[in-house]
Coordinates of C-alpha atoms in Angstrom, one line a residue:
M1 CA 128.3 15.9 55.4
T2 CA 131.7 17.7 55.3
D3 CA 134.0 17.7 52.5
K4 CA 136.7 16.1 54.6
T5 CA 134.2 13.2 55.7
T6 CA 133.2 12.5 52.1
A7 CA 136.7 12.4 50.9
Q8 CA 137.6 9.9 53.6
T9 CA 134.5 7.9 52.9
R10 CA 135.4 7.8 49.2
R11 CA 139.0 6.8 49.8
S12 CA 137.6 3.8 51.9
F13 CA 136.3 2.5 48.7
L14 CA 139.7 1.0 47.8
K15 CA 139.9 -0.6 51.2
N16 CA 136.5 -2.1 51.1
T17 CA 137.1 -3.5 47.4
G18 CA 140.5 -4.6 48.3
A19 CA 142.4 -3.3 45.3
V20 CA 146.2 -3.4 45.9
G21 CA 148.0 -0.1 45.3
G22 CA 147.3 2.9 43.1
A23 CA 149.6 1.4 40.4
V24 CA 147.2 -1.5 39.8
A25 CA 144.2 1.1 39.7
C26 CA 146.1 3.2 37.0
G27 CA 146.9 0.0 34.8
L28 CA 150.5 -0.3 35.9
R29 CA 150.2 -4.0 36.6
P30 CA 153.1 -6.0 37.4
A31 CA 154.2 -8.2 34.4
T32 CA 154.0 -11.5 36.2
L33 CA 150.3 -10.5 37.1
L34 CA 149.3 -9.4 33.5
A35 CA 151.0 -12.9 32.2
Q36 CA 148.8 -14.9 34.8
A37 CA 145.8 -12.8 33.8
R38 CA 146.2 -13.6 30.2
K39 CA 146.6 -17.3 30.8
Q40 CA 143.3 -17.5 32.7
T41 CA 141.3 -18.8 29.5
L42 CA 139.2 -21.3 31.1
L43 CA 137.2 -19.8 34.1
K44 CA 133.8 -21.5 33.7
D45 CA 133.7 -23.9 36.6
G46 CA 131.1 -22.8 39.2
D47 CA 133.0 -23.8 42.4
L48 CA 134.5 -21.5 45.0
E49 CA 138.1 -21.7 44.1
T50 CA 137.4 -20.6 40.5
A51 CA 135.3 -17.7 41.9
I52 CA 138.4 -16.7 44.1
K53 CA 140.6 -17.0 41.0
I54 CA 138.1 -14.6 39.0
L55 CA 138.1 -12.3 42.0
N56 CA 141.9 -11.8 41.8
L57 CA 142.5 -12.2 38.1
F58 CA 143.1 -8.5 37.3
S59 CA 144.5 -7.3 40.8
E60 CA 144.9 -9.2 44.0
K61 CA 142.4 -8.5 46.6
S62 CA 143.2 -8.3 50.3
E63 CA 142.9 -11.2 52.7
I64 CA 139.7 -9.8 54.4
V65 CA 138.2 -9.2 51.1
N66 CA 138.8 -12.8 50.1
K67 CA 137.6 -14.0 53.3
L68 CA 134.4 -12.0 52.8
Y69 CA 133.6 -13.4 49.5
R70 CA 134.2 -17.0 50.7
A71 CA 131.9 -16.4 53.6
I72 CA 129.0 -15.0 51.3
Y73 CA 129.6 -18.0 48.9
A74 CA 129.4 -20.4 51.7
A75 CA 126.1 -18.8 53.0
L76 CA 124.5 -18.8 49.5
Q77 CA 125.6 -22.5 48.7
A78 CA 123.6 -23.9 51.6
S79 CA 120.8 -24.7 49.3
P80 CA 119.4 -24.0 45.8
T81 CA 116.9 -21.6 47.1
T82 CA 119.0 -19.5 49.4
R83 CA 118.5 -15.9 49.4
F84 CA 120.7 -12.8 50.6
E85 CA 118.8 -13.1 53.9
A86 CA 121.1 -16.1 54.7
V87 CA 124.0 -13.9 54.1
S88 CA 122.8 -11.0 56.2
K89 CA 122.2 -13.4 59.0
D90 CA 125.6 -15.1 58.7
E91 CA 127.9 -14.3 61.9
T92 CA 131.0 -14.5 59.8
V93 CA 129.7 -12.2 57.0
Q94 CA 128.7 -9.8 59.7
A95 CA 132.0 -9.8 61.8
L96 CA 133.9 -9.3 58.6
C97 CA 131.8 -6.4 57.3
Q98 CA 132.2 -4.6 60.6
E99 CA 135.9 -5.0 60.4
L100 CA 135.8 -3.4 57.0
N101 CA 133.3 -0.9 58.2
R102 CA 130.9 -1.8 55.4
N103 CA 127.1 -2.0 55.5
H104 CA 126.3 -2.7 52.0
L105 CA 127.1 -5.6 49.6
G106 CA 126.7 -3.9 46.2
G107 CA 126.4 -0.6 44.4
P108 CA 126.0 2.1 43.9
M109 CA 124.8 1.3 40.3
L110 CA 123.1 3.8 38.1
G111 CA 120.5 3.2 35.6
N112 CA 117.3 4.5 34.1
L113 CA 118.7 7.7 32.9
K114 CA 116.2 10.6 32.4
E115 CA 116.6 14.0 31.1
D116 CA 116.6 15.2 34.8
G117 CA 118.2 12.6 36.7
A118 CA 118.7 8.6 37.0
S119 CA 118.1 5.7 39.5
V120 CA 120.6 4.6 42.1
W121 CA 120.7 0.8 43.1
V122 CA 122.4 -0.7 46.1
R123 CA 122.4 -3.8 47.9
T124 CA 122.4 -3.4 51.7
L125 CA 124.0 -5.8 54.2
N126 CA 120.9 -5.7 56.5
P127 CA 117.2 -4.4 55.8
A128 CA 117.7 -0.8 55.8
N129 CA 116.5 2.8 54.5
V130 CA 118.5 4.1 51.6
V131 CA 118.8 7.9 50.8
V132 CA 120.5 9.5 48.0
Q133 CA 122.0 13.0 48.3
V134 CA 122.8 15.3 45.4
T135 CA 124.2 18.8 45.6
V136 CA 123.3 21.3 42.9
N137 CA 124.3 24.9 42.7
G138 CA 125.3 24.6 46.4
E139 CA 121.8 23.1 47.5
T140 CA 121.8 19.5 48.8
K141 CA 118.7 17.6 47.8
S142 CA 117.6 14.3 49.5
F143 CA 116.0 11.4 47.5
G144 CA 114.1 8.6 49.4
P145 CA 114.1 6.9 51.7
V146 CA 113.7 3.7 50.1
E147 CA 113.6 0.6 52.2
S148 CA 115.7 -2.6 51.5
S149 CA 114.2 -5.7 52.7
F150 CA 114.6 -9.6 52.6
D151 CA 111.7 -9.6 50.1
S152 CA 113.7 -7.2 47.8
D153 CA 116.8 -9.5 48.3
L154 CA 118.2 -6.5 50.2
T155 CA 118.0 -4.3 47.2
A156 CA 116.8 -0.8 47.0
T157 CA 116.5 1.6 44.0
V158 CA 116.2 5.4 44.5
A159 CA 115.1 7.7 41.8
V160 CA 116.8 11.0 41.5
T161 CA 115.0 13.8 39.8
G162 CA 115.0 17.5 39.1
L163 CA 118.7 17.9 38.0
P164 CA 119.5 20.4 35.3
P165 CA 120.0 19.1 31.8
G166 CA 123.7 18.9 30.6
T167 CA 125.3 18.7 34.1
T168 CA 127.3 16.4 36.0
S169 CA 126.2 16.1 39.6
L170 CA 128.1 14.1 42.4
Y171 CA 126.0 12.0 44.6
Q172 CA 126.3 10.3 48.0
V173 CA 124.4 7.2 49.3
F174 CA 123.6 6.8 52.8
V175 CA 122.3 3.2 54.3
D176 CA 120.5 4.1 57.8
G177 CA 122.2 7.4 57.7
K178 CA 125.8 6.1 57.2
E179 CA 127.4 7.0 53.8
I180 CA 128.7 4.2 51.8
A181 CA 131.9 4.0 50.0
A182 CA 131.9 4.9 46.2
P183 CA 134.4 5.9 43.7
D184 CA 135.6 9.5 43.5
H185 CA 133.8 10.0 40.3
A186 CA 130.5 8.8 41.3
A187 CA 128.1 11.1 39.6
I188 CA 124.8 11.5 37.5
K189 CA 125.5 13.0 34.1
T190 CA 122.2 14.3 32.4
P191 CA 121.8 14.7 28.8
K192 CA 121.5 18.0 26.9
K193 CA 119.1 18.2 23.9
N194 CA 120.9 18.1 20.7
E195 CA 124.2 18.0 22.2
A196 CA 126.7 15.4 20.8
C197 CA 127.0 12.3 23.0
N198 CA 128.1 8.8 23.1
I199 CA 126.9 5.4 24.1
V200 CA 129.2 2.3 24.9
F201 CA 127.8 -1.3 24.5
G202 CA 128.9 -4.9 24.3
T203 CA 128.1 -8.5 25.6
C204 CA 129.7 -11.6 26.7
Q205 CA 131.6 -10.1 29.7
H206 CA 130.7 -13.2 31.8
R207 CA 132.3 -13.4 35.3
W208 CA 136.1 -13.0 34.0
G209 CA 135.7 -9.7 32.2
L210 CA 134.1 -7.9 34.9
G211 CA 137.3 -7.1 36.8
N212 CA 139.3 -5.8 33.7
E213 CA 140.6 -2.5 35.0
K214 CA 142.1 -1.5 31.7
M215 CA 138.9 -1.7 29.8
A216 CA 136.8 -0.2 32.7
G217 CA 139.2 2.8 32.6
Q218 CA 138.8 3.3 29.1
I219 CA 135.0 3.3 29.2
V220 CA 134.9 5.7 32.2
R221 CA 137.2 8.1 30.4
R222 CA 134.9 8.3 27.4
K223 CA 132.1 9.6 29.6
P224 CA 129.4 7.9 27.9
L225 CA 125.7 8.6 28.5
A226 CA 124.9 4.9 29.2
F227 CA 126.5 1.4 29.0
L228 CA 124.4 -1.1 27.3
N229 CA 125.4 -4.8 28.3
Y230 CA 122.9 -7.1 26.9
G231 CA 123.7 -10.7 27.7
D232 CA 125.9 -13.2 29.4
I233 CA 127.1 -10.9 32.1
A234 CA 128.0 -11.9 35.8
V235 CA 126.0 -15.1 36.1
Q236 CA 127.6 -18.3 34.5
D237 CA 125.5 -21.4 33.8
R238 CA 123.7 -21.6 37.2
R239 CA 120.5 -23.1 35.9
A240 CA 118.1 -23.7 38.8
D241 CA 120.5 -22.9 41.6
F242 CA 119.2 -19.6 42.9
G243 CA 121.7 -19.4 45.6
M244 CA 124.7 -19.7 43.2
Q245 CA 123.1 -17.1 40.9
R246 CA 123.2 -14.7 43.7
A247 CA 126.7 -15.7 44.5
D248 CA 127.7 -14.6 40.9
Y249 CA 126.1 -11.2 41.3
A250 CA 127.9 -10.9 44.7
L251 CA 131.2 -11.6 42.9
R252 CA 130.3 -8.9 40.2
D253 CA 130.0 -6.3 43.0
F254 CA 133.4 -7.1 44.5
H255 CA 135.3 -5.9 41.5
P256 CA 136.5 -2.3 41.7
A257 CA 136.5 -2.2 37.9
W258 CA 132.8 -2.9 37.8
A259 CA 132.1 -0.3 40.5
N260 CA 134.0 2.2 38.6
I261 CA 131.9 1.8 35.6
V262 CA 128.4 1.7 37.1
S263 CA 128.9 4.4 39.9
S264 CA 128.8 7.0 36.9
I265 CA 127.5 5.3 34.0
P266 CA 124.0 4.1 33.7
V267 CA 123.9 0.5 32.8
Y268 CA 121.2 -1.1 30.7
T269 CA 120.9 -4.9 30.7
S270 CA 119.3 -8.0 29.1
W271 CA 120.3 -11.6 29.4
D272 CA 121.5 -14.4 26.9
D273 CA 122.0 -18.0 27.5
H274 CA 124.6 -18.2 30.0
D275 CA 123.1 -15.9 32.6
Y276 CA 119.7 -17.2 31.9
A277 CA 120.5 -20.8 32.4
D278 CA 123.3 -22.4 30.5
N279 CA 124.8 -22.7 26.9
D280 CA 122.2 -22.4 24.3
C281 CA 119.3 -22.7 26.9
W282 CA 116.0 -20.9 26.5
G283 CA 112.5 -21.4 27.7
L284 CA 112.2 -24.2 30.1
K285 CA 115.5 -25.9 28.7
G286 CA 117.9 -25.7 31.7
L287 CA 115.3 -24.3 34.0
E288 CA 112.8 -27.3 33.8
T289 CA 109.8 -25.7 35.6
E290 CA 107.9 -22.6 35.2
A291 CA 108.5 -21.7 38.9
V292 CA 112.4 -21.9 38.4
K293 CA 112.2 -19.8 35.2
Q294 CA 110.0 -17.0 37.1
G295 CA 112.5 -17.1 40.0
T296 CA 115.5 -16.7 37.7
R297 CA 113.8 -13.8 36.2
K298 CA 112.9 -12.0 39.5
I299 CA 116.6 -12.5 40.6
F300 CA 117.8 -11.0 37.6
A301 CA 115.3 -8.0 37.8
Q302 CA 116.3 -7.4 41.5
S303 CA 120.0 -7.5 40.6
W304 CA 120.0 -4.7 38.0
N305 CA 118.7 -1.2 37.6
N306 CA 116.6 -1.4 34.5
P307 CA 113.6 0.9 33.7
Y308 CA 111.2 -2.0 33.9
D309 CA 111.5 -5.9 33.0
G310 CA 109.1 -7.2 30.4
F311 CA 105.5 -7.8 31.4
G312 CA 106.3 -7.9 35.1
D313 CA 106.2 -10.7 37.4
D314 CA 103.0 -11.9 36.0
G315 CA 103.7 -11.8 32.3
G316 CA 107.5 -12.3 32.6
G317 CA 110.5 -11.5 30.4
I318 CA 113.0 -8.9 30.8
F319 CA 112.8 -6.6 27.5
H320 CA 112.5 -2.9 27.8
H321 CA 112.6 0.3 26.1
S322 CA 114.2 3.7 27.0
R323 CA 115.0 7.2 25.6
I324 CA 118.7 7.8 26.1
G325 CA 119.5 11.3 24.8
P326 CA 118.8 11.4 21.0
C327 CA 118.2 7.7 20.9
D328 CA 115.5 5.2 21.5
V329 CA 117.0 1.9 22.9
I330 CA 115.0 -1.3 22.7
M331 CA 116.4 -4.5 24.4
T332 CA 114.7 -7.7 23.4
D333 CA 114.5 -10.9 25.4
G334 CA 115.4 -14.0 23.0
R335 CA 115.2 -16.6 26.1
Y336 CA 112.3 -16.2 28.3
F337 CA 109.4 -16.8 25.9
R338 CA 111.3 -19.0 23.4
E339 CA 109.6 -22.3 22.3
A340 CA 110.9 -25.1 20.0
K341 CA 108.6 -24.4 17.1
G342 CA 105.3 -22.4 16.1
K343 CA 104.8 -18.9 14.9
H344 CA 106.7 -16.2 16.8
C345 CA 108.5 -19.1 18.7
F346 CA 111.7 -16.9 19.3
F347 CA 110.3 -13.9 21.0
G348 CA 106.7 -14.9 21.5
K349 CA 103.6 -13.5 20.3
E350 CA 103.2 -10.8 22.8
Q351 CA 106.7 -9.7 22.7
M352 CA 106.6 -9.5 18.9
A353 CA 103.5 -7.2 19.2
W354 CA 105.2 -5.0 21.9
L355 CA 108.3 -4.7 19.7
K356 CA 106.3 -3.5 16.6
K357 CA 104.3 -1.0 18.8
T358 CA 107.5 0.2 20.3
L359 CA 109.2 0.7 17.0
L360 CA 106.4 2.8 15.8
A361 CA 106.2 5.0 19.0
C362 CA 110.0 5.9 18.9
Q363 CA 110.8 9.5 18.4
G364 CA 114.4 9.7 18.7
Q365 CA 116.8 10.3 15.9
F366 CA 118.1 6.9 16.2
I367 CA 117.0 3.5 17.4
I368 CA 119.4 1.0 18.8
L369 CA 117.6 -2.5 18.7
A370 CA 119.5 -4.9 20.9
G371 CA 119.4 -8.7 20.5
G372 CA 121.4 -11.2 22.8
T373 CA 122.0 -13.2 19.6
M374 CA 122.6 -12.3 16.1
W375 CA 120.1 -10.8 14.1
F376 CA 121.2 -12.1 10.8
D377 CA 123.0 -15.5 10.2
Y378 CA 126.7 -15.0 9.4
V379 CA 128.3 -16.6 12.4
S380 CA 128.0 -20.3 13.2
G381 CA 125.3 -20.5 10.6
G382 CA 123.1 -18.5 12.9
K383 CA 123.3 -21.2 15.6
D384 CA 120.9 -20.2 18.5
G385 CA 119.9 -17.0 16.6
L386 CA 116.6 -15.8 15.5
G387 CA 117.1 -16.7 11.8
R388 CA 117.5 -20.4 12.8
F389 CA 114.7 -20.6 15.3
D390 CA 112.2 -18.4 13.5
P391 CA 113.1 -17.1 10.0
E392 CA 109.5 -16.0 9.4
A393 CA 109.6 -13.8 12.4
K394 CA 113.1 -12.4 11.4
E395 CA 111.7 -11.5 8.0
E396 CA 108.5 -10.0 9.7
I397 CA 110.5 -7.7 11.8
F398 CA 112.7 -6.3 9.0
D399 CA 109.9 -6.1 6.5
F400 CA 107.9 -4.1 9.3
I401 CA 110.8 -1.6 9.6
E402 CA 111.2 -1.1 5.8
A403 CA 107.3 -1.0 5.2
N404 CA 106.9 1.6 7.8
Q405 CA 110.0 3.4 7.0
I406 CA 111.1 3.5 10.5
P407 CA 114.2 5.6 10.6
G408 CA 117.7 5.5 12.0
V409 CA 117.6 1.8 13.1
L410 CA 121.2 0.3 14.3
L411 CA 121.4 -3.4 15.1
I412 CA 123.5 -4.6 17.9
S413 CA 124.0 -8.2 18.8
G414 CA 126.1 -10.6 20.8
D415 CA 126.3 -14.4 21.7
R416 CA 129.2 -15.4 19.4
H417 CA 132.5 -14.5 21.1
G418 CA 134.7 -12.0 19.4
A419 CA 133.5 -8.8 17.7
R420 CA 132.1 -8.4 14.2
G421 CA 130.2 -6.0 12.1
F422 CA 128.0 -6.8 9.1
K423 CA 125.9 -5.1 6.4
T424 CA 122.9 -6.8 4.9
E425 CA 121.5 -5.7 1.7
R426 CA 117.6 -6.5 1.6
P427 CA 115.6 -7.3 -1.6
S428 CA 114.4 -3.8 -1.4
G429 CA 117.9 -2.4 -1.7
F430 CA 117.9 -1.2 1.9
T431 CA 120.9 -2.1 3.9
F432 CA 120.9 -3.0 7.7
Y433 CA 124.0 -2.5 9.7
E434 CA 124.7 -4.9 12.6
F435 CA 127.4 -4.4 15.2
E436 CA 128.3 -7.4 17.4
P437 CA 130.9 -6.4 20.0
A438 CA 130.7 -9.8 22.0
S439 CA 134.3 -9.1 23.3
L440 CA 133.9 -7.8 26.8
G441 CA 135.2 -11.1 28.0
G442 CA 138.2 -11.1 25.6
R443 CA 137.1 -14.7 24.3
S444 CA 137.9 -16.3 20.9
G445 CA 135.0 -17.2 18.7
P446 CA 134.1 -18.8 15.4
P447 CA 134.7 -17.3 12.0
A448 CA 131.9 -16.1 9.7
K449 CA 130.1 -18.7 7.8
P450 CA 129.4 -19.5 5.0
K451 CA 132.1 -18.2 2.9
K452 CA 129.9 -15.7 1.1
A453 CA 129.2 -14.1 4.3
K454 CA 132.8 -12.7 4.5
K455 CA 131.5 -10.3 1.8
Q456 CA 129.0 -8.7 4.4
Q457 CA 131.7 -8.6 7.1
L458 CA 132.9 -5.2 8.1
F459 CA 135.3 -6.2 10.7
G460 CA 136.1 -9.2 12.9
I461 CA 138.5 -9.8 15.8
A462 CA 138.7 -12.6 18.5
G463 CA 140.7 -13.1 21.5
K464 CA 140.8 -9.4 22.5
Y465 CA 138.9 -7.3 24.8
A466 CA 137.0 -4.7 23.3
F467 CA 133.7 -2.6 23.3
G468 CA 131.5 -0.9 21.0
E469 CA 130.6 2.9 20.9
F470 CA 128.2 5.0 18.9
T471 CA 128.8 8.8 18.9
F472 CA 126.0 10.8 17.8
D473 CA 125.9 14.3 16.2
V474 CA 122.2 15.3 15.7
S475 CA 123.0 19.1 15.1
K476 CA 123.5 18.4 11.3
P477 CA 120.6 18.6 9.0
D478 CA 121.3 14.8 8.4
P479 CA 122.1 13.4 11.9
E480 CA 125.2 11.4 12.0
V481 CA 126.3 8.3 14.1
A482 CA 130.0 7.0 14.2
F483 CA 130.7 3.5 15.2
S484 CA 133.9 2.7 17.0
L485 CA 135.3 -0.6 18.1
I486 CA 137.8 0.2 20.9
G487 CA 140.3 -2.0 22.5
E488 CA 141.3 -2.2 26.4
K489 CA 144.1 0.1 25.8
G490 CA 142.1 2.6 24.1
E491 CA 143.0 1.8 20.5
V492 CA 140.4 2.3 17.8
I493 CA 140.2 -1.1 15.8
Y494 CA 137.5 -0.1 13.5
E495 CA 135.3 3.0 12.5
L496 CA 132.6 3.6 10.5
A497 CA 130.4 6.8 10.1
L498 CA 126.7 6.6 8.9
T499 CA 123.8 9.2 8.5
R500 CA 120.4 8.9 9.7
S501 CA 119.2 8.8 5.9
Q502 CA 121.4 5.9 5.1
L503 CA 119.7 4.0 8.1
T504 CA 116.3 4.8 6.9
P505 CA 114.1 2.7 4.5
G506 CA 112.4 4.3 1.5

């Protein structure tokens, strides 16, 4: 592929996504459009017209892009079990994609970062062979092919390996030999041992936050190793309607802002109530049958690029563990296994055992322990959180961390809109720190409760777009982590520096 051809292909990305003008991409949004976007506060309806409003919320898309999404939505709306196979076989979709010179429906999306590479996810228009090419030191290496099929819901994930540590390598994705459009900065950044690095994180982006170009630009400019997005992403209250779950994932992949992030930053995900089923749903609540629960899990697993998903198709769940630079990242699943009562009713017996085993096996300087809901009970009285459903399990987890002197644990959480941080002093005298930037969607949330909880609150905002960031410096004798809460304009709202020893019981 020549440099000229590659540049032309990358420039076609804006055409394919339909962003209007370089001014919008640079954040120079007309005042009327900005005012309109700020007024869009109730975008929860699941109908097509609401989806179109969300598609155009931060930047008006071209007529043909709007037509394409309408056609995809119509194909997936045909029945609650509709798959992307119906989209592929739709004549209108095919005609519009041909006009756009487009043979894929989503991606590229990075995930599963390793010391020497990462995985690249795409969703193709038709069953196809997917190849990723990376140029390192003047040599082009090819990875794949990996086949996308109707059984895989037209997704393919290609593992890229053998890249030098501490480098940034541009990549290209080919579907049946044709390069797909991608942002200019689409690249794989590999970590370097003991080098300072950062990881961004947050929850509750929902559907309406995915198109926020300002915030996406801030995230990309900070060049983090990874983006942890652990609940209420993309799918909104679809319950047992598999077709509409897929329509929401298709909408996600129409946003240039989203593509700008995930084409260069590996994303790690888990779910919470809204992308699981509906508000405060768990287990069979909102999904009704085991078959629906398993089907929802499979759609989630195929639509993301996680290293693995729970115990697989047979055992279920979507929890996972990864090593990212100097950190172990553990993402838990508080929805799939939850039951109304009984021991370990929140995470389930098997996931609790996995969590303990994983905590003991961690070898990074820090551990990021992610939960879709609150770890402690300071917001809404712990509504829908671990402490409300299974207070004994909550104590068991934190007693386990203290008893085993597990070092460097950072708690991150979500569910309650807004962004807050808390510190909790245990009877032993050890203090846990919890960071909850549930502000990727800019929604307002309830205040901390009860009043005494305000003494534990480090910060609190509502109604603002913001994301969390951990910056790690492991070169020091006592490694340090700095937390920052960053607004969509790049402003630092709150900062806190901690050492590994402060985060280690004993």
